[in-house]
Short mmCIF file of C-alpha atoms and ligand atoms in Angstrom, two decimals:
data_model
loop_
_atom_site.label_atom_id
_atom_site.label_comp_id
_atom_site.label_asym_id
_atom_site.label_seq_id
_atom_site.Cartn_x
_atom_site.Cartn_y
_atom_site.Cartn_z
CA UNK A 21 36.39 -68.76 42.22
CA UNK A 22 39.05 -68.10 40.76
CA UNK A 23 39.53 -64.83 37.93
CA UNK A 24 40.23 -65.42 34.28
CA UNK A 25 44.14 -64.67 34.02
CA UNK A 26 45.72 -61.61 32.77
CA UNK A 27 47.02 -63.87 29.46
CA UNK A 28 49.46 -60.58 28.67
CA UNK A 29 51.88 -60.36 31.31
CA UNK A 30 55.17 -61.84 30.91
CA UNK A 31 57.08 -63.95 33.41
CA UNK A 32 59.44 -61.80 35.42
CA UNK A 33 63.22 -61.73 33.69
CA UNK A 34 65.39 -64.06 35.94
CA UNK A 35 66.93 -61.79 38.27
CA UNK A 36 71.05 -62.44 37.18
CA UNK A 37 69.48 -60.01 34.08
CA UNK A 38 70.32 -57.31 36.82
CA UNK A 39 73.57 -57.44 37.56
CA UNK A 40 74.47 -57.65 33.95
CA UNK A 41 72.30 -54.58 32.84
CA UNK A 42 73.65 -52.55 36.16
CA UNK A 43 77.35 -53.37 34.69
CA UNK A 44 75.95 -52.17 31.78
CA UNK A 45 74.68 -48.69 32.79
CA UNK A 46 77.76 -48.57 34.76
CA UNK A 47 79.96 -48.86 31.84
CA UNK A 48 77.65 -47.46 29.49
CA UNK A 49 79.30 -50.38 27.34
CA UNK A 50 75.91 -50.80 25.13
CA UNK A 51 77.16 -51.01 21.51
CA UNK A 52 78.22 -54.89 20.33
CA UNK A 53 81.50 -54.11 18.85
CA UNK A 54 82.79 -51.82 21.27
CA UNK A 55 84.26 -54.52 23.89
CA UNK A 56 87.54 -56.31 22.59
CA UNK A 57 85.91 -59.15 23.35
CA UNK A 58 83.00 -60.91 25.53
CA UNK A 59 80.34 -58.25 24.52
CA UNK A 60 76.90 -59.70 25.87
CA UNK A 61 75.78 -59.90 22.50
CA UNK A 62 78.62 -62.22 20.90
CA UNK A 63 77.98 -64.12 24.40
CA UNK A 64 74.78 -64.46 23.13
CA UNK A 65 75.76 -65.86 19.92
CA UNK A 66 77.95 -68.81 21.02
CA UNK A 67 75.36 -69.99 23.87
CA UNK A 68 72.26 -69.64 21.51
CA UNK A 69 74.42 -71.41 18.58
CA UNK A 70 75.87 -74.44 21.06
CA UNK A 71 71.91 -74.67 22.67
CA UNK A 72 70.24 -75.29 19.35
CA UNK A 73 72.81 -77.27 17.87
CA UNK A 74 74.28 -75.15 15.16
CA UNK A 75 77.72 -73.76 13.89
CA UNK A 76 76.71 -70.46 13.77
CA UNK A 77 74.16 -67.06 15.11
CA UNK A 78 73.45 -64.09 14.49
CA UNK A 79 71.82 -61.60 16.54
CA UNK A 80 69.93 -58.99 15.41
CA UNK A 81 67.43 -56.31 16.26
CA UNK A 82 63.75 -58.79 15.48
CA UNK A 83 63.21 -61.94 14.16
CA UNK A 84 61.67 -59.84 10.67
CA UNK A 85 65.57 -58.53 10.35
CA UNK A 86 66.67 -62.16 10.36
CA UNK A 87 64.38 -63.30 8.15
CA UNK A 88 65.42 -60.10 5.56
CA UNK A 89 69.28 -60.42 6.06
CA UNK A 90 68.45 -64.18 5.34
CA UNK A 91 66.71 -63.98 1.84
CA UNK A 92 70.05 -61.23 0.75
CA UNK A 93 72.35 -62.95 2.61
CA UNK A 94 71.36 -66.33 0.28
CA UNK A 95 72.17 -63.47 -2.81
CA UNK A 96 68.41 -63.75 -4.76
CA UNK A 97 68.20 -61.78 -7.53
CA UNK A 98 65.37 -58.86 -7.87
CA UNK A 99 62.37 -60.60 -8.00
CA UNK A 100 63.17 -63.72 -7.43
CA UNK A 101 59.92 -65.34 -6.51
CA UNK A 102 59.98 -66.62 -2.94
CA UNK A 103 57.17 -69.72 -1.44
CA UNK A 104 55.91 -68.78 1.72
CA UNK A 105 52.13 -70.51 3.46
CA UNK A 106 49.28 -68.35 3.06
CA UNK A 107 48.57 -68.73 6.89
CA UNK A 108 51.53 -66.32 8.53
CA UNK A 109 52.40 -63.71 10.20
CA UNK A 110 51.85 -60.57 7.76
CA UNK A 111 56.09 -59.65 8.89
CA UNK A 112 56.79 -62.65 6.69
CA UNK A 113 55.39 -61.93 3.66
CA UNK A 114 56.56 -58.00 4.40
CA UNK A 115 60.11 -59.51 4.64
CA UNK A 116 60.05 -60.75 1.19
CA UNK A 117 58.84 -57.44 -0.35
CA UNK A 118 61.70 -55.98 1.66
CA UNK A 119 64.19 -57.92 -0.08
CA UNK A 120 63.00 -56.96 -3.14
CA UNK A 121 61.54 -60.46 -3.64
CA UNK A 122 58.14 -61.89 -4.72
CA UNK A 123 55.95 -63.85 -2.15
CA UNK A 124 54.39 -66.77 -3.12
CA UNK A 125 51.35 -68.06 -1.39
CA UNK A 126 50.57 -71.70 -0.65
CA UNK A 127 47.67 -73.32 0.60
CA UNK A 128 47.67 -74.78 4.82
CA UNK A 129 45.19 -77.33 6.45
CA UNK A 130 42.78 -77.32 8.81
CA UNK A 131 45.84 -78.45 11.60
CA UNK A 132 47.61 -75.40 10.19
CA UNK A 133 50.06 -76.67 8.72
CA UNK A 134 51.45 -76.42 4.80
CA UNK A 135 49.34 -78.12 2.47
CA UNK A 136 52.61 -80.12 0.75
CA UNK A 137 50.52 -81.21 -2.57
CA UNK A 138 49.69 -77.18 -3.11
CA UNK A 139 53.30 -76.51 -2.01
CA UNK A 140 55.12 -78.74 -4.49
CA UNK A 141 52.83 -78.08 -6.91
CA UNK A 142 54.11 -74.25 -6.54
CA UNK A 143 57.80 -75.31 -6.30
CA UNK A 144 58.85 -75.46 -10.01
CA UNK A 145 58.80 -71.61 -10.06
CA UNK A 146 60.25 -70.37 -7.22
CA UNK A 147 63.99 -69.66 -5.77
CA UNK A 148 63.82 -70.01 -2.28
CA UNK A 149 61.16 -71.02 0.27
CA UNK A 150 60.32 -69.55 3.71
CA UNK A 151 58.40 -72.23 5.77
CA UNK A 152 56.55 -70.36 8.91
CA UNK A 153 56.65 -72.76 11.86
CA UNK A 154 52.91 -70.47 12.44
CA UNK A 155 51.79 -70.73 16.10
CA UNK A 156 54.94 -73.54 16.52
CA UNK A 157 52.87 -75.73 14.61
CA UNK A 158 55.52 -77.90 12.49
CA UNK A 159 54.87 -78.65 9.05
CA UNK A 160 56.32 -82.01 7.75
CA UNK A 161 59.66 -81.04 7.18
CA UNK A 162 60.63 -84.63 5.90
CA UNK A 163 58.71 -84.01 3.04
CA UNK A 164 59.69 -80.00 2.98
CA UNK A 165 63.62 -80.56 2.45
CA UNK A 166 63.10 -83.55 -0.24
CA UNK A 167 61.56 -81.43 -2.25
CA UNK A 168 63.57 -78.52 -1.92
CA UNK A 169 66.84 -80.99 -2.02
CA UNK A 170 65.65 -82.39 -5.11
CA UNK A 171 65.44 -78.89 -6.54
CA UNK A 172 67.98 -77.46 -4.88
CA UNK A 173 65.66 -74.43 -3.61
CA UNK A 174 67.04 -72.70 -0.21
CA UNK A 175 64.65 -73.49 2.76
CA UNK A 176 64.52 -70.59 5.54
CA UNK A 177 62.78 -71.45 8.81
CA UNK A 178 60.71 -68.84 10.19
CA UNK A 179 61.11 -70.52 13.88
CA UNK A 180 60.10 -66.98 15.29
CA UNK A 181 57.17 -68.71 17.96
CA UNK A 182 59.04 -72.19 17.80
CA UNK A 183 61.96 -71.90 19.94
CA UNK A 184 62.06 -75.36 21.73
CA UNK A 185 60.08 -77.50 19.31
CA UNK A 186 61.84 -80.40 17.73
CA UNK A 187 61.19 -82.15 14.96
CA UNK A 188 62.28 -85.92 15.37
CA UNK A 189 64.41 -84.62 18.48
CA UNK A 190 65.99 -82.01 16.33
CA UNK A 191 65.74 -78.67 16.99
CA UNK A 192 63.47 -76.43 15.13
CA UNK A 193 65.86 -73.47 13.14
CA UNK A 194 68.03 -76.34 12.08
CA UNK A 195 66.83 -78.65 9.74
CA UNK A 196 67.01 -75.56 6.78
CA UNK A 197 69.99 -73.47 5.61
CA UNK A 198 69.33 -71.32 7.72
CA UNK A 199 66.59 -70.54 10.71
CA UNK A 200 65.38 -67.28 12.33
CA UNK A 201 63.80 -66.82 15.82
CA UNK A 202 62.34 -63.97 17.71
CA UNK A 203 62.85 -61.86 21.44
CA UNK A 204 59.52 -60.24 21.32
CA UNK A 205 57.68 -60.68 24.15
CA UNK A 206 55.07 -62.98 22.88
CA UNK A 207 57.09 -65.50 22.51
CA UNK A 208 59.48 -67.80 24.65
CA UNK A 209 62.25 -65.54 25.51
CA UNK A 210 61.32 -62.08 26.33
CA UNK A 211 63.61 -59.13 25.11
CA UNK A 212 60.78 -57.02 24.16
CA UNK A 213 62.25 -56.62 20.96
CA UNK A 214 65.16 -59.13 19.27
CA UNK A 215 66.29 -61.56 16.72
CA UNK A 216 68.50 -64.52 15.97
CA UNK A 217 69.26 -66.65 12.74
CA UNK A 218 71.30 -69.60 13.16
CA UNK A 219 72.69 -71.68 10.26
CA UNK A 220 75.79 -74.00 9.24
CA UNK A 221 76.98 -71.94 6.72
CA UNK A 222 80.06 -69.52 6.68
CA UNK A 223 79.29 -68.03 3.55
CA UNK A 224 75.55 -67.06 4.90
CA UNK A 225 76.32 -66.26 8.44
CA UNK A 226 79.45 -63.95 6.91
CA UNK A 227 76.86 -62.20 4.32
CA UNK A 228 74.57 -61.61 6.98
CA UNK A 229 76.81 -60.02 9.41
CA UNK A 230 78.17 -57.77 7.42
CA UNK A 231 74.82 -56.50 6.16
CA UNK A 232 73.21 -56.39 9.73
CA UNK A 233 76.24 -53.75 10.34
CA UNK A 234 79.54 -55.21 10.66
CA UNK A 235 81.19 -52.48 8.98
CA UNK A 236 85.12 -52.51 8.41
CA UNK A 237 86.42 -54.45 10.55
CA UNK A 238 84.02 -55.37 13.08
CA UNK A 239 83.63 -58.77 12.22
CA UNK A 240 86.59 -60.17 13.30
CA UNK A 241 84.37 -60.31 16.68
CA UNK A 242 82.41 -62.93 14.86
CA UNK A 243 83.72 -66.70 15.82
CA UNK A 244 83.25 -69.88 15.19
CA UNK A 245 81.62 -72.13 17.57
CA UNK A 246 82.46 -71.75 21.49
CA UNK A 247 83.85 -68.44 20.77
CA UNK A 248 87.12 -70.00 18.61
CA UNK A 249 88.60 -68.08 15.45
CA UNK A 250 87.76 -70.16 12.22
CA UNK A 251 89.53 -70.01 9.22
CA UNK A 252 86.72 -70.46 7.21
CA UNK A 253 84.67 -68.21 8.74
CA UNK A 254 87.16 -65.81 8.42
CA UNK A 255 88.13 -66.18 4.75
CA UNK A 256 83.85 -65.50 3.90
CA UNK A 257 84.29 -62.41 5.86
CA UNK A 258 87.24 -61.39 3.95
CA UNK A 259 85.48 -62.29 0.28
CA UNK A 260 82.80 -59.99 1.24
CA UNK A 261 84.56 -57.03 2.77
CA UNK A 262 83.45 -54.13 1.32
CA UNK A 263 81.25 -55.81 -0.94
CA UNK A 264 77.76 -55.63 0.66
CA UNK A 265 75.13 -52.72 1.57
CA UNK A 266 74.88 -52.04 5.30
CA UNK A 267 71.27 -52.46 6.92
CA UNK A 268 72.25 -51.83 10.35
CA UNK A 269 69.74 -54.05 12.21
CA UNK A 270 71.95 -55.22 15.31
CA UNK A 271 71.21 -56.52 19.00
CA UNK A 272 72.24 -53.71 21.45
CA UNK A 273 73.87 -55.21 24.34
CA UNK A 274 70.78 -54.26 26.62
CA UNK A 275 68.73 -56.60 24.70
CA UNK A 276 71.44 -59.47 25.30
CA UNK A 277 71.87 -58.73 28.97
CA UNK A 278 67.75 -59.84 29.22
CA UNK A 279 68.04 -62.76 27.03
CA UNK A 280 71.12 -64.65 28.20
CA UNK A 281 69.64 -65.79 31.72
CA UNK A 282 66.28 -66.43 30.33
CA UNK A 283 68.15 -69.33 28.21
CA UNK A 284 68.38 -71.90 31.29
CA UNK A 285 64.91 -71.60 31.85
CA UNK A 286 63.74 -72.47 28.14
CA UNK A 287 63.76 -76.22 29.12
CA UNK A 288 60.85 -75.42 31.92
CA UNK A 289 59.41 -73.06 29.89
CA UNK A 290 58.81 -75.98 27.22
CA UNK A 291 57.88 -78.65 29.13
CA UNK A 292 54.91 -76.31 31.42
CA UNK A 293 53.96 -74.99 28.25
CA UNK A 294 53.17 -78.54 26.55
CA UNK A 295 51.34 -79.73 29.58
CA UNK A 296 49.71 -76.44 30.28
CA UNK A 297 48.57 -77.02 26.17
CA UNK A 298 47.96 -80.92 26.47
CA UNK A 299 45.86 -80.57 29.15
CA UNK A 300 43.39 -77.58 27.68
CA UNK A 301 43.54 -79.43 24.26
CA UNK A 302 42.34 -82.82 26.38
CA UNK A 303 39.49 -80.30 28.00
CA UNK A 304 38.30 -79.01 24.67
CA UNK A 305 38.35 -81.76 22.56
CA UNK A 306 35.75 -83.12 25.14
CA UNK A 307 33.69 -80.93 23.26
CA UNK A 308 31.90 -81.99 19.97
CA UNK A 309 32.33 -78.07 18.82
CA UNK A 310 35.74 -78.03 19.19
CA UNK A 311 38.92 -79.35 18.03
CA UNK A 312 42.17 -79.30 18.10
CA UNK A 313 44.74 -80.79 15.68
CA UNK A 314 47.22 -83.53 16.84
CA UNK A 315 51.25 -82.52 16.69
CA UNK A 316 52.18 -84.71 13.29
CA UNK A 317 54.30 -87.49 14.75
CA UNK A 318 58.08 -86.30 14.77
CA UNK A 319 57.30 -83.38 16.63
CA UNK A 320 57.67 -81.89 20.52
CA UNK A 321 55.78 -78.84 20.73
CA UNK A 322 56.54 -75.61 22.74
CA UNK A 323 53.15 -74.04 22.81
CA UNK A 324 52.37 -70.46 24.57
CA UNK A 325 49.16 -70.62 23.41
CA UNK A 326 46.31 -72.47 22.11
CA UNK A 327 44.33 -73.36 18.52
CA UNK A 328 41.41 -75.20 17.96
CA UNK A 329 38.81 -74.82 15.26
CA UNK A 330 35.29 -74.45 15.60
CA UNK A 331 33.13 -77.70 14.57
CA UNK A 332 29.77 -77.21 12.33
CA UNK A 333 29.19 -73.44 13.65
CA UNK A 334 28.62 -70.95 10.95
CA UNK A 335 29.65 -67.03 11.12
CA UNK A 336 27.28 -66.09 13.40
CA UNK A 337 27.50 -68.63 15.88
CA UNK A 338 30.75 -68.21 15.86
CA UNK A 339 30.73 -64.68 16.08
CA UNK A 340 28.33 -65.17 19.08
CA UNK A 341 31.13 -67.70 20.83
CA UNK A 342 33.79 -65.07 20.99
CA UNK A 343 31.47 -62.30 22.60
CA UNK A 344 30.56 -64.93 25.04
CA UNK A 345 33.84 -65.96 25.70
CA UNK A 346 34.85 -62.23 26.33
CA UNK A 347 31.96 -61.82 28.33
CA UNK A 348 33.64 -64.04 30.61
CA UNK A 349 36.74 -62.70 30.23
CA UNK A 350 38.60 -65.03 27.90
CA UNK A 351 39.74 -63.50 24.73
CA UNK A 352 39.62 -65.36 21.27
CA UNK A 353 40.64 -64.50 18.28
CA UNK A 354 39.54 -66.05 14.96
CA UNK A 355 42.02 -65.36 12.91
CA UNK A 356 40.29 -64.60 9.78
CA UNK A 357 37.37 -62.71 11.38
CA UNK A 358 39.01 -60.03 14.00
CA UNK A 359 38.95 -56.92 11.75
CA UNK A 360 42.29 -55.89 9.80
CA UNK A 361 44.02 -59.19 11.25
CA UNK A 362 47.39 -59.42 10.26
CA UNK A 363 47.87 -63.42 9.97
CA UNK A 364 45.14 -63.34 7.32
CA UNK A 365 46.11 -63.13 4.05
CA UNK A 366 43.57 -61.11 2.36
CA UNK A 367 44.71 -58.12 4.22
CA UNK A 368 48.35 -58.32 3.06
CA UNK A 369 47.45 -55.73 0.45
CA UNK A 370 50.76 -54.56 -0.08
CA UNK A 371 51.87 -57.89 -1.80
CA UNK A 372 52.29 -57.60 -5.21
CA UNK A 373 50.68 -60.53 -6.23
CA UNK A 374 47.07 -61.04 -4.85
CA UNK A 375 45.97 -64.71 -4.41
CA UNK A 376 42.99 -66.28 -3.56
CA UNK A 377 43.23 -69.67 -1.19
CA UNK A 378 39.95 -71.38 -0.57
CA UNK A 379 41.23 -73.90 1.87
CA UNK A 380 43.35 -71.42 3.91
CA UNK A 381 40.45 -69.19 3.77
CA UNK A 382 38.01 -71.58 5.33
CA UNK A 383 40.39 -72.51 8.07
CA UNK A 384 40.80 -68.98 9.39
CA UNK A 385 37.17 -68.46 9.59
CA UNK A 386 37.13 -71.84 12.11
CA UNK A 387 40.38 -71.46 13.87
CA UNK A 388 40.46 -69.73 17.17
CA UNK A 389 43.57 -68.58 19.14
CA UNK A 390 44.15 -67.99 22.96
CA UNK A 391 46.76 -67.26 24.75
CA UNK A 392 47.84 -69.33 27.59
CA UNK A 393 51.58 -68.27 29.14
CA UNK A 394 53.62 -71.34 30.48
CA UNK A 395 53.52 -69.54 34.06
CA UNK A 396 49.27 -70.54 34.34
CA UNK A 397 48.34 -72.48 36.95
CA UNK A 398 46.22 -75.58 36.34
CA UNK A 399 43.65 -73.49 38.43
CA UNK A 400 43.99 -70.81 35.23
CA UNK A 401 43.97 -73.22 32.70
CA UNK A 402 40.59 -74.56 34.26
CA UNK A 403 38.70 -71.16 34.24
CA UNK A 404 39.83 -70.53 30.53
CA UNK A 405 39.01 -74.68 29.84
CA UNK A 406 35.43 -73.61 31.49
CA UNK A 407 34.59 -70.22 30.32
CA UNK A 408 35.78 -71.91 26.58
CA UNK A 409 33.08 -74.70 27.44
CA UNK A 410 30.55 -72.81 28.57
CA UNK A 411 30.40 -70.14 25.97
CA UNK A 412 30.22 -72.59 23.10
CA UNK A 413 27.05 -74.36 24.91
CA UNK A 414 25.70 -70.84 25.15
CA UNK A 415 25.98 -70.79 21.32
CA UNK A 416 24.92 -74.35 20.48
CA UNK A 417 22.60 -75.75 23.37
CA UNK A 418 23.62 -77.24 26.26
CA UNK A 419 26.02 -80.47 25.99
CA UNK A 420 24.01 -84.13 25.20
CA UNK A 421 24.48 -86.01 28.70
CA UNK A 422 25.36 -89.47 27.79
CA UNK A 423 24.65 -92.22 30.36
CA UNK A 424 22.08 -92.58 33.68
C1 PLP B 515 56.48 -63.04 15.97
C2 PLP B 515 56.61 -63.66 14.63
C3 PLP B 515 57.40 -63.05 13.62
C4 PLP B 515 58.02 -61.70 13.78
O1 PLP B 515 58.97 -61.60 14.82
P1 PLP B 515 59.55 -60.14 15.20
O2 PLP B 515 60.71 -60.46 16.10
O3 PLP B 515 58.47 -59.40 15.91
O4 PLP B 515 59.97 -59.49 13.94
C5 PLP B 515 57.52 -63.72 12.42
N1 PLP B 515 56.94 -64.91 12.21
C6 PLP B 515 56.18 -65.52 13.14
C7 PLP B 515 55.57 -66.86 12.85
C8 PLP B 515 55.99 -64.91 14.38
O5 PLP B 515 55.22 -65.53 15.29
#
C-alpha cells in the first residue's frame, strides 16, 4: 500500500538555479542595483512582465510588500477605507492597516468566492478594493471591474496563490490596475520568500519602485517592456524623485537566481495541478458528505491544493472527520475551526473595525483544505481520495450501496 504523502515538501528547484547562484557566490554580486545592467532580478522583471502579459513588474521581497507598495503607490489618503472579502489571508487585511488604510470586510459564498450583492452594496464608501483570488479561487471579475469602472474605485489583485489561473484566457494579476503574486513556498514558484506586482501603469509601477528602495538614481535600471528604455516610464520616475518615503522591501538577487528557471516549468506545474485537483474533486464529490464548488465558467484553475465543504455534518462530526483523517495521515484543515487560524476573520483582532459576517462565518466552519502538490502521483492522490472517504463514513455510517 502505498503511504499518505509528505504534502510539505517542495519540488526540487530546476537545476540551471545552480549555476546562476554559484556565479552569484562567486561574484558576491547579490544586491539588484549593483550590476550596470542584467542583474537577475531586473531579468526577472522583463520575463515575469512578457509571461503574464503586462507592461510592467516589480519585484519585491513577499507578495504582502506588493500588496503595501500597491495601496501607496495608488496615493490613498490616511484612512481611506479599503474593500477587501472577509475570507483571506490575515497578510491582506494586515497590508491595509500597514498603509495606514481601513479594511473593509465583505461577505464570500459557500464556493469561496466574493459575495458581489454584499460587495456592491459596500462599494459606495470605499476608495480602493483588494479582491483576494483566496485558494486561486476566481471571483467573477466581469462583474468586479463594472462596478469598480462605474465608480472609478482602483481594483488590486491579490493573485498571491493564483499564478497560472486565467480568467476568460487572461491571466490572473491583469485584469486590475495592478496585481501582486507571491515566491513563498506554498505556492507555485518556490523562492522561499518573494514578491511581484505587475500592472500597465507608469505612474504606479514608478511610485512603487521608488518606495520599495530605488533610491537616487537607481531606477534608471527600471525598463520598459523587453528590457527597452521608455520615455514614459522614465518621465514618472523623474516626477517622483525625491518625492516618496523609502520602504526598502526589494528582491535580493539570490531570490531571483531560484525563481527565473522555475518560470518554464509553470505551464506543467498548471496543467498536473488541475488534473491532480479534477480528479480528487471527481473522487469526493462521489460522496454525499462532500462537495466541492465548480470553477465559475471563464476560469482555468491552477490548484496546489484542495477545498470542499462538509455536507449536513455539524461541529462535532466534523470535528470527528479531521481526527480521523489525521489518524490516517491526511491533514485537514477547516478553516474556521483550527485554533487561532489566520484566514478566519474573527481572529484578525488587530483590524480596526470589527465585523460580523454570518455567511462567511458558516462557510469556514464547512470548508476543509488539503494540500495536494502538483508533483503527486495518481497513486498519492488515491490514498488521500481514500483516507478522505473513509474517514467521513467513519463519521456518518458507512456509504448507501445503490444497485444488486
Ligand atoms: C500567500 C498569500 C499571501 C501572502 O504572500 P507572502 O508572499 O507570504 O506575503 C497573500 N494572499 C494570499 C491569498 C496568499 O495565499
Amino acid at each position: 500500500m502505498t503511504l499518505p504523502p509528505n504534502v510539505h515538501a517542495a519540488e526540487p528547484i530546476p537545476t540551471a538555479a545552480k549555476d546562476a547562484i554559484e556565479a552569484l557566490m562567486q561574484s558576491g554580486d547579490l544586491f539588484r542595483y549593483t550590476a550596470p545592467q542584467d542583474a537577475p532580478v531586473a531579468l526577472l522583471e522583463a520575463e515575469f512582465a512578457e509571461l503574464l502579459g503586462a507592461k510592467y513588474a516589480l519585484a519585491v521581497s513577499s507578495c504582502s510588500a506588493a500588496l503595501f507598495l500597491s495601496l501607496k503607490a495608488l496615493g490613498l489618503p490616511r484612512d481611506a477605507r479599503v474593500l477587501i472579502p472577509g475570507f483571506t489571508f490575515a497578510a491582506v487585511p494586515s497590508s491595509v492597516v500597514h498603509a495606514d488604510c481601513v479594511p473593509v470586510l465583505c461577505e464570500v459564498g459557500d464556493n469561496y468566492r466574493i459575495d458581489i450583492a454584499d460587495f456592491t452594496a459596500r462599494l459606495d464608501d470605499v476608495q480602493a478594493v483588494i479582491i483576494s483570488h483566496m485558494r486561486g479561487h476566481t471571483s467573477d471579475m466581469d462583474a468586479i471591474m463594472a462596478l469598480c469602472e462605474a465608480r472609478n474605485i482602483p481594483v488590486i489583485e491579490d493573485a498571491a496563490h493564483s499564478l497560472g489561473t486565467t480568467w476568460h484566457g487572461r491571466n490572473i494579476g491583469t485584469i486590475g490596475k495592478v496585481g501582486c503574486f507571491s515566491f513563498q513556498s506554498y505556492k507555485m514558484i518556490n523562492a522561499g520568500e518573494g514578491g511581484i506586482l505587475i500592472t500597465d501603469d507608469a505612474d504606479l509601477v514608478a511610485r512603487a519602485a521608488i518606495m520599495s528602495g530605488a533610491y537616487e538614481h537607481n531606477w534608471k535600471k527600471h525598463k520598459g517592456p523587453n528590457g527597452a528604455p521608455e520615455p514614459e516610464l522614465e518621465a514618472a520616475f523623474e516626477l517622483w524623485q525625491n518625492r516618496l518615503p523609502l520602504y526598502n522591501l526589494r528582491m535580493s538577487n539570490l531570490s531571483a537566481a531560484v525563481i527565473r528557471p522555475q518560470l518554464p516549468e509553470l505551464a506543467r506545474r498548471v496543467r498536473d495541478g488541475l488534473d491532480n485537483h479534477d480528479y480528487v474533486a471527481g473522487r469526493l464529490n462521489s460522496s454525499p458528505c462532500f462537495d466541492v464548488p465548480a470553477p465559475l465558467m471563464p476560469e482555468r484553475r491552477a490548484p496546489d491544493s484542495i477545498q470542499f465543504n462538509l455536507v449536513g455534518m455539524d461541529e462535532v462530526e466534523t470535528r470527528a472527520f479531521v481526527a480521523a483523517a489525521e489518524e490516517r495521515g491526511v491533514k485537514v484543515q477547516v478553516f474556521g475551526l483550527s485554533a487561532d487560524n489566520a484566514r478566519a476573520y474573527w481572529n484578525w483582532q488587530f483590524l480596526p473595525e470589527q465585523v460580523e459576517l454570518p455567511q462567511t462565518r458558516a462557510m469556514l466552519m464547512k470548508a476543509c483544505d488539503v494540500r495536494l502538490p502538483v508533483r503527486l502521483t495518481r497513486a498519492e492522490l488515491d490514498v488521500i481520495a481514500d483516507i478522505l472517504l473513509a474517514s467521513v463514513g467513519d463519521v456518518t455510517g458507512p456509504m448507501p450501496v445503490y444497485g444488486t
